[in-house]
Amino acid sequence: MSNVADSAVVDKELMQILSAIEHALDGDDEGDDNDEGYERRLCVHFPEDCPSIFGVGYLEIPIRDLLTWAAKEHEGHSRLFLNIRDEYYHGDREEDYYYQLDSGPVHLLSREELAMKRLAHERGRAERERERQRIEGEMQDALAQSEARRATWATKMLPFREEEAKLEEARQASTQLNNHIDDEWDRFVLEREGWPEERKSEMEQRERSRLAKLEEKWQDACQRVTDQESNLFNKAREHAEADAVRSKTGS
């Protein structure tokens, strides 16, 4: 019985120690403004026979570098990628730099296995090339069709340039209001820290009510933009259909 009792005491003490360590770690995380609990590097694992053929099994790259590359390759989303990079992978941590190319734990293939792999890979080369060309051809066709649709739509919108300009103004106003609300929330959270305790609840309730009204105003603005977009689209479509009928009838 004494051994059982001693074991229970040890287990209890061990759990208390582990709980204290976990609490300390949690406290460190909360106090470290730079450690927000997300990965800053991406690891790409290569096929299992890659270490035997090329001597490497994985590539680890900073997500900062990945976002920089994505911004160059996809200009339409360049600002988005750069904003994410600068907000979360700003270069203020060592993990934001250098890449690592290594083999890691691998199972090395024999010379016979490697020869069989090379032969199978070579036999499939022509089929892989045909598939690559097919996929790239489909992508080029899709891009061409998308560009043709964009040009056609631009032509349809020519009679409605003034309305389109007003719609763009409405979009910009909605975006500005959205940014203003974010700024007001930032101000609220900052100023709240210095409010006197005896008035904090009252002041917070008043500010939340004001911010809620701003949010409603923005929602209404977004809905108006959506309605304007829908109306303009329908008008342009109806105008284009009427032109097509007139072209067929010669009137």
GROMACS .gro file of C-alpha atoms in nm:
model
  251
    1MET     CA    1   0.000   0.000   0.000
    2SER     CA    2   0.287   0.238   0.078
    3ASN     CA    3   0.426   0.203  -0.274
    4VAL     CA    4   0.086   0.285  -0.420
    5ALA     CA    5   0.050   0.585  -0.191
    6ASP     CA    6   0.403   0.706  -0.274
    7SER     CA    7   0.328   0.668  -0.645
    8ALA     CA    8   0.011   0.874  -0.610
    9VAL     CA    9   0.204   1.148  -0.430
   10VAL     CA   10   0.471   1.151  -0.702
   11ASP     CA   11   0.206   1.163  -0.975
   12LYS     CA   12   0.033   1.451  -0.802
   13GLU     CA   13   0.358   1.644  -0.762
   14LEU     CA   14   0.448   1.576  -1.125
   15MET     CA   15   0.112   1.707  -1.244
   16GLN     CA   16   0.159   2.019  -1.032
   17ILE     CA   17   0.503   2.078  -1.184
   18LEU     CA   18   0.373   2.027  -1.539
   19SER     CA   19   0.081   2.260  -1.469
   20ALA     CA   20   0.319   2.527  -1.336
   21ILE     CA   21   0.542   2.493  -1.644
   22GLU     CA   22   0.241   2.519  -1.877
   23HIS     CA   23   0.117   2.827  -1.692
   24ALA     CA   24   0.462   2.987  -1.711
   25LEU     CA   25   0.484   2.917  -2.082
   26ASP     CA   26   0.139   3.064  -2.136
   27GLY     CA   27   0.244   3.372  -1.949
   28ASP     CA   28   0.557   3.406  -2.162
   29ASP     CA   29   0.349   3.383  -2.479
   30GLU     CA   30   0.114   3.656  -2.359
   31GLY     CA   31   0.402   3.882  -2.269
   32ASP     CA   32   0.593   3.839  -2.594
   33ASP     CA   33   0.444   4.076  -2.850
   34ASN     CA   34   0.651   3.925  -3.131
   35ASP     CA   35   0.545   3.564  -3.076
   36GLU     CA   36   0.185   3.536  -3.197
   37GLY     CA   37   0.186   3.160  -3.237
   38TYR     CA   38   0.202   3.124  -3.616
   39GLU     CA   39   0.457   2.967  -3.847
   40ARG     CA   40   0.692   3.199  -4.030
   41ARG     CA   41   0.852   2.935  -4.252
   42LEU     CA   42   0.720   2.680  -4.501
   43CYS     CA   43   0.870   2.332  -4.544
   44VAL     CA   44   0.832   2.158  -4.881
   45HIS     CA   45   0.898   1.783  -4.868
   46PHE     CA   46   1.025   1.631  -5.192
   47PRO     CA   47   0.935   1.278  -5.318
   48GLU     CA   48   1.084   0.998  -5.108
   49ASP     CA   49   1.341   0.895  -5.371
   50CYS     CA   50   1.466   1.252  -5.414
   51PRO     CA   51   1.732   1.226  -5.139
   52SER     CA   52   1.881   0.918  -5.308
   53ILE     CA   53   1.891   1.087  -5.651
   54PHE     CA   54   1.966   1.450  -5.565
   55GLY     CA   55   2.081   1.431  -5.204
   56VAL     CA   56   1.804   1.653  -5.065
   57GLY     CA   57   1.471   1.572  -4.907
   58TYR     CA   58   1.314   1.906  -4.824
   59LEU     CA   59   1.334   2.281  -4.874
   60GLU     CA   60   1.245   2.524  -4.599
   61ILE     CA   61   1.177   2.883  -4.704
   62PRO     CA   62   1.063   3.196  -4.519
   63ILE     CA   63   0.698   3.282  -4.583
   64ARG     CA   64   0.821   3.640  -4.621
   65ASP     CA   65   1.014   3.536  -4.932
   66LEU     CA   66   0.715   3.339  -5.062
   67LEU     CA   67   0.487   3.643  -5.034
   68THR     CA   68   0.748   3.863  -5.203
   69TRP     CA   69   0.762   3.618  -5.494
   70ALA     CA   70   0.383   3.593  -5.512
   71ALA     CA   71   0.352   3.972  -5.530
   72LYS     CA   72   0.581   3.976  -5.835
   73GLU     CA   73   0.413   3.683  -6.008
   74HIS     CA   74   0.051   3.790  -5.949
   75GLU     CA   75   0.030   4.164  -6.000
   76GLY     CA   76  -0.346   4.169  -5.948
   77HIS     CA   77  -0.298   4.066  -5.584
   78SER     CA   78   0.041   4.230  -5.534
   79ARG     CA   79  -0.075   4.483  -5.276
   80LEU     CA   80  -0.261   4.213  -5.079
   81PHE     CA   81   0.044   3.985  -5.059
   82LEU     CA   82   0.277   4.270  -4.963
   83ASN     CA   83   0.036   4.395  -4.695
   84ILE     CA   84   0.020   4.048  -4.539
   85ARG     CA   85   0.398   4.018  -4.560
   86ASP     CA   86   0.464   4.353  -4.396
   87GLU     CA   87   0.201   4.299  -4.125
   88TYR     CA   88   0.295   3.946  -4.016
   89TYR     CA   89   0.636   3.861  -4.167
   90HIS     CA   90   0.802   4.199  -4.142
   91GLY     CA   91   1.160   4.077  -4.124
   92ASP     CA   92   1.187   4.139  -3.750
   93ARG     CA   93   1.257   3.773  -3.671
   94GLU     CA   94   1.544   3.549  -3.777
   95GLU     CA   95   1.290   3.301  -3.920
   96ASP     CA   96   1.209   3.561  -4.188
   97TYR     CA   97   1.550   3.506  -4.349
   98TYR     CA   98   1.760   3.235  -4.520
   99TYR     CA   99   1.642   2.908  -4.671
  100GLN     CA  100   1.741   2.557  -4.568
  101LEU     CA  101   1.795   2.271  -4.811
  102ASP     CA  102   1.861   1.937  -4.644
  103SER     CA  103   1.807   1.562  -4.669
  104GLY     CA  104   1.659   1.490  -4.328
  105PRO     CA  105   1.596   1.129  -4.222
  106VAL     CA  106   1.584   0.928  -4.544
  107HIS     CA  107   1.580   0.570  -4.669
  108LEU     CA  108   1.857   0.548  -4.929
  109LEU     CA  109   1.776   0.341  -5.234
  110SER     CA  110   2.014   0.078  -5.373
  111ARG     CA  111   2.179   0.125  -5.714
  112GLU     CA  112   1.937  -0.128  -5.861
  113GLU     CA  113   1.636   0.057  -5.719
  114LEU     CA  114   1.772   0.385  -5.850
  115ALA     CA  115   1.819   0.236  -6.198
  116MET     CA  116   1.460   0.111  -6.196
  117LYS     CA  117   1.338   0.455  -6.087
  118ARG     CA  118   1.534   0.629  -6.363
  119LEU     CA  119   1.400   0.393  -6.627
  120ALA     CA  120   1.038   0.435  -6.515
  121HIS     CA  121   1.083   0.812  -6.503
  122GLU     CA  122   1.232   0.822  -6.853
  123ARG     CA  123   0.953   0.607  -6.998
  124GLY     CA  124   0.694   0.847  -6.860
  125ARG     CA  125   0.869   1.162  -6.981
  126ALA     CA  126   0.679   1.193  -7.311
  127GLU     CA  127   0.341   1.150  -7.143
  128ARG     CA  128   0.428   1.409  -6.879
  129GLU     CA  129   0.531   1.652  -7.152
  130ARG     CA  130   0.203   1.600  -7.340
  131GLU     CA  131   0.007   1.656  -7.019
  132ARG     CA  132   0.204   1.972  -6.942
  133GLN     CA  133   0.134   2.110  -7.287
  134ARG     CA  134  -0.236   2.026  -7.254
  135ILE     CA  135  -0.270   2.202  -6.920
  136GLU     CA  136  -0.075   2.509  -7.035
  137GLY     CA  137  -0.286   2.522  -7.352
  138GLU     CA  138  -0.608   2.514  -7.150
  139MET     CA  139  -0.477   2.790  -6.924
  140GLN     CA  140  -0.385   3.007  -7.224
  141ASP     CA  141  -0.730   2.950  -7.376
  142ALA     CA  142  -0.895   3.044  -7.047
  143LEU     CA  143  -0.689   3.362  -7.026
  144ALA     CA  144  -0.776   3.453  -7.384
  145GLN     CA  145  -1.147   3.396  -7.321
  146SER     CA  146  -1.132   3.602  -7.004
  147GLU     CA  147  -0.963   3.888  -7.188
  148ALA     CA  148  -1.221   3.868  -7.469
  149ARG     CA  149  -1.505   3.883  -7.215
  150ARG     CA  150  -1.343   4.181  -7.046
  151ALA     CA  151  -1.307   4.365  -7.378
  152THR     CA  152  -1.667   4.285  -7.473
  153TRP     CA  153  -1.794   4.410  -7.139
  154ALA     CA  154  -1.588   4.729  -7.169
  155THR     CA  155  -1.756   4.793  -7.505
  156LYS     CA  156  -2.101   4.736  -7.356
  157MET     CA  157  -2.024   4.983  -7.078
  158LEU     CA  158  -1.923   5.270  -7.309
  159PRO     CA  159  -2.272   5.428  -7.310
  160PHE     CA  160  -2.274   5.421  -6.928
  161ARG     CA  161  -1.937   5.577  -6.850
  162GLU     CA  162  -2.090   5.850  -6.634
  163GLU     CA  163  -2.286   5.602  -6.424
  164GLU     CA  164  -1.982   5.379  -6.397
  165ALA     CA  165  -1.778   5.673  -6.267
  166LYS     CA  166  -2.044   5.744  -6.001
  167LEU     CA  167  -2.040   5.377  -5.904
  168GLU     CA  168  -1.663   5.389  -5.860
  169GLU     CA  169  -1.700   5.698  -5.639
  170ALA     CA  170  -1.951   5.508  -5.426
  171ARG     CA  171  -1.708   5.215  -5.395
  172GLN     CA  172  -1.428   5.445  -5.284
  173ALA     CA  173  -1.654   5.618  -5.032
  174SER     CA  174  -1.752   5.281  -4.887
  175THR     CA  175  -1.386   5.179  -4.861
  176GLN     CA  176  -1.297   5.506  -4.689
  177LEU     CA  177  -1.580   5.462  -4.439
  178ASN     CA  178  -1.463   5.105  -4.370
  179ASN     CA  179  -1.108   5.229  -4.304
  180HIS     CA  180  -1.244   5.508  -4.083
  181ILE     CA  181  -1.432   5.253  -3.871
  182ASP     CA  182  -1.114   5.051  -3.826
  183ASP     CA  183  -0.931   5.367  -3.716
  184GLU     CA  184  -1.209   5.447  -3.470
  185TRP     CA  185  -1.189   5.097  -3.319
  186ASP     CA  186  -0.812   5.137  -3.282
  187ARG     CA  187  -0.865   5.469  -3.107
  188PHE     CA  188  -1.134   5.319  -2.882
  189VAL     CA  189  -0.917   5.026  -2.772
  190LEU     CA  190  -0.622   5.257  -2.702
  191GLU     CA  191  -0.811   5.528  -2.516
  192ARG     CA  192  -1.008   5.274  -2.309
  193GLU     CA  193  -0.688   5.182  -2.125
  194GLY     CA  194  -0.676   5.528  -1.966
  195TRP     CA  195  -1.041   5.572  -1.874
  196PRO     CA  196  -1.122   5.605  -1.502
  197GLU     CA  197  -1.265   5.286  -1.357
  198GLU     CA  198  -1.571   5.458  -1.213
  199ARG     CA  199  -1.678   5.579  -1.559
  200LYS     CA  200  -1.527   5.307  -1.777
  201SER     CA  201  -1.845   5.101  -1.820
  202GLU     CA  202  -2.054   5.406  -1.913
  203MET     CA  203  -1.796   5.543  -2.157
  204GLU     CA  204  -1.744   5.204  -2.318
  205GLN     CA  205  -2.116   5.154  -2.371
  206ARG     CA  206  -2.147   5.497  -2.531
  207GLU     CA  207  -1.854   5.434  -2.765
  208ARG     CA  208  -1.978   5.089  -2.864
  209SER     CA  209  -2.316   5.240  -2.951
  210ARG     CA  210  -2.150   5.505  -3.168
  211LEU     CA  211  -1.935   5.246  -3.345
  212ALA     CA  212  -2.237   5.024  -3.404
  213LYS     CA  213  -2.412   5.314  -3.581
  214LEU     CA  214  -2.104   5.365  -3.800
  215GLU     CA  215  -2.111   4.995  -3.883
  216GLU     CA  216  -2.477   5.018  -3.984
  217LYS     CA  217  -2.395   5.319  -4.202
  218TRP     CA  218  -2.121   5.122  -4.376
  219GLN     CA  219  -2.348   4.821  -4.427
  220ASP     CA  220  -2.608   5.048  -4.589
  221ALA     CA  221  -2.339   5.198  -4.814
  222CYS     CA  222  -2.226   4.850  -4.920
  223GLN     CA  223  -2.583   4.753  -5.004
  224ARG     CA  224  -2.628   5.067  -5.213
  225VAL     CA  225  -2.310   4.986  -5.405
  226THR     CA  226  -2.436   4.631  -5.466
  227ASP     CA  227  -2.770   4.763  -5.590
  228GLN     CA  228  -2.598   5.013  -5.820
  229GLU     CA  229  -2.375   4.740  -5.962
  230SER     CA  230  -2.675   4.516  -6.029
  231ASN     CA  231  -2.875   4.795  -6.192
  232LEU     CA  232  -2.586   4.904  -6.411
  233PHE     CA  233  -2.518   4.546  -6.518
  234ASN     CA  234  -2.882   4.494  -6.615
  235LYS     CA  235  -2.894   4.822  -6.808
  236ALA     CA  236  -2.577   4.738  -6.999
  237ARG     CA  237  -2.705   4.388  -7.079
  238GLU     CA  238  -3.043   4.516  -7.196
  239HIS     CA  239  -2.876   4.784  -7.408
  240ALA     CA  240  -2.647   4.526  -7.570
  241GLU     CA  241  -2.942   4.293  -7.640
  242ALA     CA  242  -3.138   4.578  -7.800
  243ASP     CA  243  -2.838   4.663  -8.020
  244ALA     CA  244  -2.815   4.298  -8.127
  245VAL     CA  245  -3.184   4.295  -8.225
  246ARG     CA  246  -3.148   4.618  -8.420
  247SER     CA  247  -2.845   4.475  -8.604
  248LYS     CA  248  -3.040   4.166  -8.706
  249THR     CA  249  -3.349   4.356  -8.820
  250GLY     CA  250  -3.146   4.630  -8.990
  251SER     CA  251  -3.341   4.903  -8.812
   0.00000   0.00000   0.00000
